[in-house]
Amino acid sequence: MAAIDARGDDVVLRLEDNERSLMLTVFTDLAALLSEDDGSEDGSRPDSENWDARLGLVGRPRPEDPALLRLLPDVDPEDEERSTEFRRLTEFDLKQAKAHNVRIVLLGLSKGNDITLTHDETLAWMKGLNDLRLVLAVRLGIDTEDAQDEKYARREELSESEDLTLTLYDFLTWIQDRLTTTLLTRKQGDDET
Amino acid sequence: MVFNDPVNLMSYVSYVFQTYFGYSEDKADALMLEVHENGRSVVATGGREAMERDTQAMHEYGLWAACQPDSGSD
């Protein structure tokens, strides 16, 4: 079972072999989701060279995949025009920031089962874990608290793959919560001194 | 405005409100509970550019946030 402890300014995460390999798989999938061709005219070019997109000169289509839309939401669901404009100006940066967090997670996972994270790396892990959980929740149909409660209540009726996804989701929830409370505890200590 | 979402952890939402907005633990927890219980909470108000910047930041944290003009003004 994974363990998370504070060590000085760092956070140390210890994973089992199967936990680490599973996380490598699902975070690699998330990296792929965030790098998918967005359908714009310049989609064939890597994002780093896509100056028109970086500068907000070309429109970006609203994601059709609900999981991707959850990661890159509308700025004002009641104003389509404004949301389209905002997406053109900001979505590129948002997607890059999320992809960067995922890269930090994958880099940490590549180092072995004992992973030492700096404060900034811990924050990137928290954001990356949150994004991955958002995607899994969409795939599981957990969009409201009622839907979530029902999913757990009817656990025995779930297909094997759904049950495994829910187990993975719980595991990622635990890691994200432990990382967050570790930083919160440290912050309270800092605030008092 | 931040919306309730079953995925977002109470600890994480409070952490984001404390570190991004610089709110006290008490204020952050109160806003977090308001989101949780009322389904939404106005966590910041201000000019359009500042609010759009905050919304973008919330999206980077993965919180479900939106910004809307105050009714009756622009």
Short mmCIF file of C-alpha atoms in Angstrom, two decimals:
data_model
loop_
_atom_site.label_atom_id
_atom_site.label_comp_id
_atom_site.label_asym_id
_atom_site.label_seq_id
_atom_site.Cartn_x
_atom_site.Cartn_y
_atom_site.Cartn_z
CA MET A 1 0.00 0.00 0.00
CA ALA A 2 1.31 3.43 -0.92
CA ALA A 3 2.63 5.75 1.79
CA ILE A 4 3.10 9.52 1.81
CA ASP A 5 5.20 11.43 4.34
CA ALA A 6 6.63 14.91 4.70
CA ARG A 7 10.41 15.13 4.85
CA GLY A 8 11.72 18.63 5.42
CA ASP A 9 10.42 20.76 2.55
CA ASP A 10 9.84 17.68 0.41
CA VAL A 11 7.14 15.06 0.23
CA VAL A 12 8.11 11.40 -0.08
CA LEU A 13 5.79 9.03 -1.86
CA ARG A 14 6.35 5.29 -1.75
CA LEU A 15 4.45 3.14 -4.23
CA GLU A 16 4.13 -0.58 -4.79
CA ASP A 17 5.26 -1.95 -8.18
CA ASN A 18 1.70 -2.48 -9.41
CA GLU A 19 0.59 0.97 -8.23
CA ARG A 20 3.44 2.65 -10.05
CA SER A 21 2.96 0.76 -13.31
CA LEU A 22 -0.79 1.45 -13.24
CA MET A 23 -0.18 5.15 -12.66
CA LEU A 24 2.36 5.24 -15.50
CA THR A 25 -0.26 3.76 -17.81
CA VAL A 26 -3.12 6.09 -16.92
CA PHE A 27 -0.99 9.26 -16.86
CA THR A 28 0.45 8.34 -20.25
CA ASP A 29 -3.16 8.09 -21.47
CA LEU A 30 -3.89 11.53 -20.00
CA ALA A 31 -0.82 12.98 -21.74
CA ALA A 32 -2.15 11.57 -25.02
CA LEU A 33 -5.60 13.05 -24.43
CA LEU A 34 -4.05 16.48 -23.85
CA SER A 35 -1.89 16.29 -26.95
CA GLU A 36 -4.58 15.10 -29.34
CA ASP A 37 -4.96 16.97 -32.56
CA ASP A 38 -7.47 19.72 -31.83
CA GLY A 39 -8.80 19.71 -35.36
CA SER A 40 -7.61 23.21 -36.20
CA GLU A 41 -5.84 23.86 -39.47
CA ASP A 42 -2.45 23.81 -37.79
CA GLY A 43 -3.09 20.58 -35.94
CA SER A 44 -0.35 18.83 -37.87
CA ARG A 45 2.32 20.97 -36.29
CA PRO A 46 3.61 20.40 -32.75
CA ASP A 47 2.08 22.81 -30.26
CA SER A 48 5.50 24.31 -29.48
CA GLU A 49 5.75 25.55 -33.07
CA ASN A 50 2.12 26.46 -33.40
CA TRP A 51 2.58 30.21 -33.13
CA ASP A 52 -0.86 31.10 -34.45
CA ALA A 53 -2.46 29.04 -31.69
CA ARG A 54 -0.06 30.31 -29.03
CA LEU A 55 -0.88 33.89 -29.91
CA GLY A 56 -4.61 33.22 -30.04
CA LEU A 57 -4.85 34.04 -33.73
CA VAL A 58 -6.89 30.99 -34.68
CA GLY A 59 -10.15 29.74 -33.26
CA ARG A 60 -10.14 26.54 -31.26
CA PRO A 61 -13.13 24.23 -31.53
CA ARG A 62 -15.00 23.36 -28.35
CA PRO A 63 -13.89 19.79 -27.42
CA GLU A 64 -16.40 17.11 -28.41
CA ASP A 65 -15.05 14.61 -25.89
CA PRO A 66 -16.85 15.42 -22.62
CA ALA A 67 -13.76 14.46 -20.61
CA LEU A 68 -11.61 16.93 -22.51
CA LEU A 69 -14.34 19.56 -22.21
CA ARG A 70 -14.30 19.02 -18.44
CA LEU A 71 -10.56 19.82 -18.44
CA LEU A 72 -11.03 22.79 -20.76
CA PRO A 73 -14.44 24.21 -19.79
CA ASP A 74 -16.36 27.20 -21.10
CA VAL A 75 -15.63 30.44 -19.30
CA ASP A 76 -19.33 31.35 -19.26
CA PRO A 77 -21.72 28.49 -20.06
CA GLU A 78 -24.50 31.05 -20.60
CA ASP A 79 -22.59 33.03 -23.22
CA GLU A 80 -21.43 30.97 -26.17
CA GLU A 81 -19.83 33.86 -28.05
CA ARG A 82 -17.77 34.94 -25.09
CA SER A 83 -16.74 31.35 -24.34
CA THR A 84 -15.58 30.87 -27.93
CA GLU A 85 -13.51 34.06 -27.77
CA PHE A 86 -12.02 33.11 -24.39
CA ARG A 87 -11.16 29.65 -25.67
CA ARG A 88 -9.33 31.13 -28.66
CA LEU A 89 -7.26 33.35 -26.39
CA THR A 90 -6.55 31.02 -23.48
CA GLU A 91 -7.13 27.34 -24.24
CA PHE A 92 -3.69 26.78 -25.71
CA ASP A 93 -1.96 27.94 -22.52
CA LEU A 94 -4.36 26.02 -20.30
CA LYS A 95 -3.77 22.81 -22.21
CA GLN A 96 0.00 23.35 -22.10
CA ALA A 97 -0.10 23.93 -18.34
CA LYS A 98 -2.04 20.72 -17.80
CA ALA A 99 0.29 18.76 -20.10
CA HIS A 100 3.24 20.16 -18.14
CA ASN A 101 1.81 18.88 -14.85
CA VAL A 102 1.36 15.44 -16.39
CA ARG A 103 4.97 15.46 -17.60
CA ILE A 104 6.15 16.18 -14.03
CA VAL A 105 4.09 13.24 -12.74
CA LEU A 106 5.47 10.91 -15.42
CA LEU A 107 9.02 12.05 -14.69
CA GLY A 108 8.52 11.29 -10.98
CA LEU A 109 7.03 7.88 -11.73
CA SER A 110 9.98 7.05 -14.00
CA LYS A 111 12.40 7.37 -11.07
CA GLY A 112 11.30 4.28 -9.16
CA ASN A 113 8.96 3.36 -6.35
CA ASP A 114 10.38 5.88 -3.85
CA ILE A 115 9.62 9.32 -5.20
CA THR A 116 10.79 12.53 -3.53
CA LEU A 117 8.82 15.59 -4.61
CA THR A 118 9.66 19.25 -4.05
CA HIS A 119 6.84 21.60 -3.06
CA ASP A 120 6.28 22.68 -6.69
CA GLU A 121 6.38 19.10 -7.93
CA THR A 122 3.86 18.09 -5.25
CA LEU A 123 1.53 20.83 -6.47
CA ALA A 124 1.92 19.62 -10.07
CA TRP A 125 1.04 16.10 -8.88
CA MET A 126 -2.05 17.37 -7.07
CA LYS A 127 -3.25 19.17 -10.22
CA GLY A 128 -2.39 16.22 -12.46
CA LEU A 129 -4.19 13.78 -10.15
CA ASN A 130 -7.22 16.08 -10.06
CA ASP A 131 -7.32 16.26 -13.87
CA LEU A 132 -7.00 12.51 -14.19
CA ARG A 133 -9.81 12.00 -11.66
CA LEU A 134 -11.99 14.43 -13.61
CA VAL A 135 -11.47 12.36 -16.76
CA LEU A 136 -12.18 9.07 -14.95
CA ALA A 137 -15.31 10.57 -13.36
CA VAL A 138 -16.67 11.56 -16.79
CA ARG A 139 -15.93 8.07 -18.12
CA LEU A 140 -17.72 6.57 -15.09
CA GLY A 141 -20.68 8.95 -15.41
CA ILE A 142 -20.01 10.58 -12.04
CA ASP A 143 -21.17 14.12 -12.75
CA THR A 144 -23.18 14.81 -9.59
CA GLU A 145 -22.92 13.70 -6.00
CA ASP A 146 -26.09 11.64 -6.43
CA ALA A 147 -24.55 9.86 -9.42
CA GLN A 148 -21.44 9.21 -7.37
CA ASP A 149 -23.41 7.79 -4.43
CA GLU A 150 -25.40 5.57 -6.75
CA LYS A 151 -22.24 4.28 -8.42
CA TYR A 152 -20.88 3.14 -5.05
CA ALA A 153 -24.24 1.80 -3.87
CA ARG A 154 -24.59 -0.36 -6.98
CA ARG A 155 -20.97 -1.44 -6.99
CA GLU A 156 -21.76 -5.15 -7.21
CA GLU A 157 -23.64 -4.59 -10.47
CA LEU A 158 -20.75 -2.81 -12.20
CA SER A 159 -18.84 -4.44 -15.03
CA GLU A 160 -15.34 -5.62 -14.20
CA SER A 161 -13.72 -2.74 -16.06
CA GLU A 162 -15.95 -0.15 -14.37
CA ASP A 163 -15.21 -1.67 -10.99
CA LEU A 164 -11.46 -1.51 -11.68
CA THR A 165 -11.77 2.10 -12.82
CA LEU A 166 -13.61 2.97 -9.62
CA THR A 167 -10.88 1.27 -7.55
CA LEU A 168 -8.25 3.25 -9.42
CA TYR A 169 -10.27 6.44 -8.92
CA ASP A 170 -10.39 5.81 -5.14
CA PHE A 171 -6.64 5.17 -5.06
CA LEU A 172 -5.89 8.41 -6.93
CA THR A 173 -8.31 10.26 -4.61
CA TRP A 174 -6.40 8.98 -1.60
CA ILE A 175 -3.02 10.06 -3.01
CA GLN A 176 -4.30 13.51 -4.00
CA ASP A 177 -5.91 14.05 -0.60
CA ARG A 178 -2.76 12.95 1.28
CA LEU A 179 -0.51 15.21 -0.81
CA THR A 180 -2.91 18.11 -0.24
CA THR A 181 -3.23 17.64 3.51
CA THR A 182 0.56 17.32 3.76
CA LEU A 183 0.97 20.75 2.13
CA LEU A 184 -1.91 22.21 4.17
CA THR A 185 -0.37 21.00 7.44
CA ARG A 186 2.97 22.52 6.48
CA LYS A 187 1.28 25.78 5.47
CA GLN A 188 -0.47 26.06 8.83
CA GLY A 189 2.87 25.47 10.56
CA ASP A 190 4.47 28.20 8.44
CA ASP A 191 1.58 30.61 9.08
CA GLU A 192 1.94 30.21 12.84
CA THR A 193 5.64 30.96 12.92
CA MET B 1 -18.00 31.60 -9.35
CA VAL B 2 -17.04 28.04 -8.46
CA PHE B 3 -19.51 25.17 -8.91
CA ASN B 4 -19.86 22.03 -6.86
CA ASP B 5 -18.36 18.92 -8.37
CA PRO B 6 -18.20 15.48 -6.73
CA VAL B 7 -14.63 15.04 -7.96
CA ASN B 8 -13.06 18.02 -6.27
CA LEU B 9 -11.84 17.16 -2.78
CA MET B 10 -12.70 19.43 0.14
CA SER B 11 -9.05 19.55 1.16
CA TYR B 12 -7.95 20.47 -2.36
CA VAL B 13 -10.60 23.17 -2.85
CA SER B 14 -9.66 24.74 0.49
CA TYR B 15 -5.96 24.56 -0.45
CA VAL B 16 -6.62 26.34 -3.76
CA PHE B 17 -8.68 29.09 -2.09
CA GLN B 18 -5.98 29.62 0.55
CA THR B 19 -3.00 29.65 -1.77
CA TYR B 20 -4.39 31.24 -4.93
CA PHE B 21 -6.64 33.89 -3.35
CA GLY B 22 -4.62 34.16 -0.12
CA TYR B 23 -7.74 33.59 1.97
CA SER B 24 -7.44 32.49 5.61
CA GLU B 25 -8.10 28.87 6.43
CA ASP B 26 -11.45 29.83 7.98
CA LYS B 27 -12.59 31.87 4.98
CA ALA B 28 -11.38 29.23 2.51
CA ASP B 29 -13.20 26.47 4.41
CA ALA B 30 -16.39 28.56 4.61
CA LEU B 31 -16.36 29.18 0.84
CA MET B 32 -15.55 25.53 0.17
CA LEU B 33 -18.54 24.44 2.29
CA GLU B 34 -20.76 27.00 0.54
CA VAL B 35 -19.82 25.47 -2.82
CA HIS B 36 -20.44 22.01 -1.41
CA GLU B 37 -23.82 22.81 0.16
CA ASN B 38 -25.28 25.43 -2.19
CA GLY B 39 -23.86 24.01 -5.39
CA ARG B 40 -21.99 27.23 -6.15
CA SER B 41 -20.28 30.15 -4.54
CA VAL B 42 -19.03 33.52 -5.67
CA VAL B 43 -15.43 33.34 -4.54
CA ALA B 44 -14.21 36.58 -6.11
CA THR B 45 -15.67 39.67 -7.73
CA GLY B 46 -14.02 42.37 -9.75
CA GLY B 47 -13.32 43.72 -13.21
CA ARG B 48 -13.73 41.52 -16.22
CA GLU B 49 -10.04 40.99 -16.95
CA ALA B 50 -9.16 40.06 -13.38
CA MET B 51 -12.11 37.68 -13.15
CA GLU B 52 -11.22 36.01 -16.43
CA ARG B 53 -7.67 35.56 -15.18
CA ASP B 54 -8.98 33.98 -11.95
CA THR B 55 -11.33 31.69 -13.89
CA GLN B 56 -8.45 30.56 -16.08
CA ALA B 57 -6.43 29.85 -12.92
CA MET B 58 -9.30 27.82 -11.41
CA HIS B 59 -9.49 25.82 -14.65
CA GLU B 60 -5.78 25.11 -14.37
CA TYR B 61 -6.43 23.72 -10.89
CA GLY B 62 -9.28 21.67 -12.36
CA LEU B 63 -12.01 23.43 -10.39
CA TRP B 64 -15.28 23.95 -12.21
CA ALA B 65 -15.44 27.73 -12.40
CA ALA B 66 -17.08 30.31 -14.59
CA CYS B 67 -17.25 34.06 -14.67
CA GLN B 68 -20.36 35.96 -15.50
CA PRO B 69 -21.21 39.63 -15.67
CA ASP B 70 -23.07 40.97 -12.68
CA SER B 71 -26.73 41.18 -13.65
CA GLY B 72 -27.60 44.67 -14.78
CA SER B 73 -24.06 45.85 -15.40
CA ASP B 74 -21.25 45.01 -17.78
#
